[in-house]
Amino acid sequence: NHKGKEIYIMEFDKLFNKQSRLVQILLLLIPVVNWFTEILVRLSVFLRKKDIVSLLLFILVIPGVGIILGWVDLIWTLLYGHLILAD
């Protein structure tokens, strides 16, 4: 069912934020995993909020900038428990 997958993707950021801090950090610490995590979280935030900032962050993570943003988000998550501008 296509609609079910869309709903799941739209809530990936909430799923990420519900994880323990240790799981969040591990997802952002492993290079390729952090890129996929960034893409899924940024896409779900954009689909939920539909604002320009969320769209720009989603576009930035696609070409690989997401790996760098993932390292920044790793520190942000340690401090605040969620990704930058993804609350």
Tab-separated table of C-alpha atoms in Angstrom:
chain	number	residue	atom	x	y	z
A	1	ASN	CA	0.000	0.000	0.000
A	2	HIS	CA	1.643	3.219	-1.180
A	3	LYS	CA	-0.217	5.450	1.262
A	4	GLY	CA	1.038	3.435	4.249
A	5	LYS	CA	4.661	3.911	3.194
A	6	GLU	CA	4.149	7.653	2.818
A	7	ILE	CA	2.726	7.887	6.324
A	8	TYR	CA	5.696	5.920	7.691
A	9	ILE	CA	8.200	8.203	5.934
A	10	MET	CA	6.338	11.279	7.172
A	11	GLU	CA	6.859	10.069	10.735
A	12	PHE	CA	10.489	8.949	10.486
A	13	ASP	CA	11.648	12.086	12.302
A	14	LYS	CA	9.301	11.291	15.191
A	15	LEU	CA	10.583	7.714	15.241
A	16	PHE	CA	14.185	8.995	15.328
A	17	ASN	CA	13.392	11.434	18.149
A	18	LYS	CA	11.752	8.657	20.221
A	19	GLN	CA	14.916	6.563	20.185
A	20	SER	CA	17.294	6.607	23.112
A	21	ARG	CA	20.134	9.096	22.871
A	22	LEU	CA	22.566	6.189	22.412
A	23	VAL	CA	20.666	4.851	19.370
A	24	GLN	CA	20.428	8.370	17.892
A	25	ILE	CA	24.176	8.873	18.317
A	26	LEU	CA	24.982	5.477	16.801
A	27	LEU	CA	22.782	6.231	13.774
A	28	LEU	CA	24.632	9.525	13.262
A	29	LEU	CA	28.102	8.168	14.035
A	30	ILE	CA	28.337	5.557	11.276
A	31	PRO	CA	29.109	7.436	8.008
A	32	VAL	CA	26.770	5.790	5.467
A	33	VAL	CA	24.064	5.162	8.039
A	34	ASN	CA	24.173	8.827	9.093
A	35	TRP	CA	23.627	9.895	5.470
A	36	PHE	CA	20.545	7.665	5.105
A	37	THR	CA	19.269	8.810	8.497
A	38	GLU	CA	19.697	12.452	7.465
A	39	ILE	CA	17.841	11.874	4.183
A	40	LEU	CA	14.926	10.060	5.835
A	41	VAL	CA	14.580	12.517	8.724
A	42	ARG	CA	14.873	15.581	6.467
A	43	LEU	CA	12.363	14.132	3.982
A	44	SER	CA	9.869	13.334	6.725
A	45	VAL	CA	10.223	16.829	8.233
A	46	PHE	CA	9.675	18.378	4.796
A	47	LEU	CA	6.613	16.218	4.076
A	48	ARG	CA	5.143	17.148	7.447
A	49	LYS	CA	5.998	20.876	7.549
A	50	LYS	CA	6.114	21.695	3.809
A	51	ASP	CA	8.264	24.788	4.379
A	52	ILE	CA	11.228	26.180	2.437
A	53	VAL	CA	13.818	25.601	5.178
A	54	SER	CA	12.938	21.908	5.410
A	55	LEU	CA	13.058	21.607	1.618
A	56	LEU	CA	16.485	23.271	1.436
A	57	LEU	CA	17.908	21.041	4.167
A	58	PHE	CA	16.515	17.959	2.415
A	59	ILE	CA	18.077	19.039	-0.895
A	60	LEU	CA	21.410	19.716	0.827
A	61	VAL	CA	21.680	16.226	2.304
A	62	ILE	CA	21.081	14.396	-0.980
A	63	PRO	CA	24.412	15.061	-2.790
A	64	GLY	CA	26.551	14.016	0.165
A	65	VAL	CA	26.529	17.222	2.182
A	66	GLY	CA	24.358	15.105	4.472
A	67	ILE	CA	27.459	13.338	5.762
A	68	ILE	CA	28.921	16.659	6.945
A	69	LEU	CA	25.550	17.800	8.244
A	70	GLY	CA	25.321	14.424	9.991
A	71	TRP	CA	28.474	15.157	12.000
A	72	VAL	CA	27.079	18.562	12.984
A	73	ASP	CA	23.769	16.925	13.844
A	74	LEU	CA	25.628	14.370	15.951
A	75	ILE	CA	26.813	17.156	18.264
A	76	TRP	CA	23.422	18.908	18.128
A	77	THR	CA	21.665	15.646	19.043
A	78	LEU	CA	24.042	15.125	21.958
A	79	LEU	CA	23.054	18.565	23.256
A	80	TYR	CA	19.363	18.811	22.345
A	81	GLY	CA	18.058	15.337	21.439
A	82	HIS	CA	17.014	16.099	17.840
A	83	LEU	CA	18.509	17.196	14.516
A	84	ILE	CA	19.029	20.874	13.681
A	85	LEU	CA	15.763	22.463	12.503
A	86	ALA	CA	14.023	19.087	12.588
A	87	ASP	CA	11.893	19.380	15.696
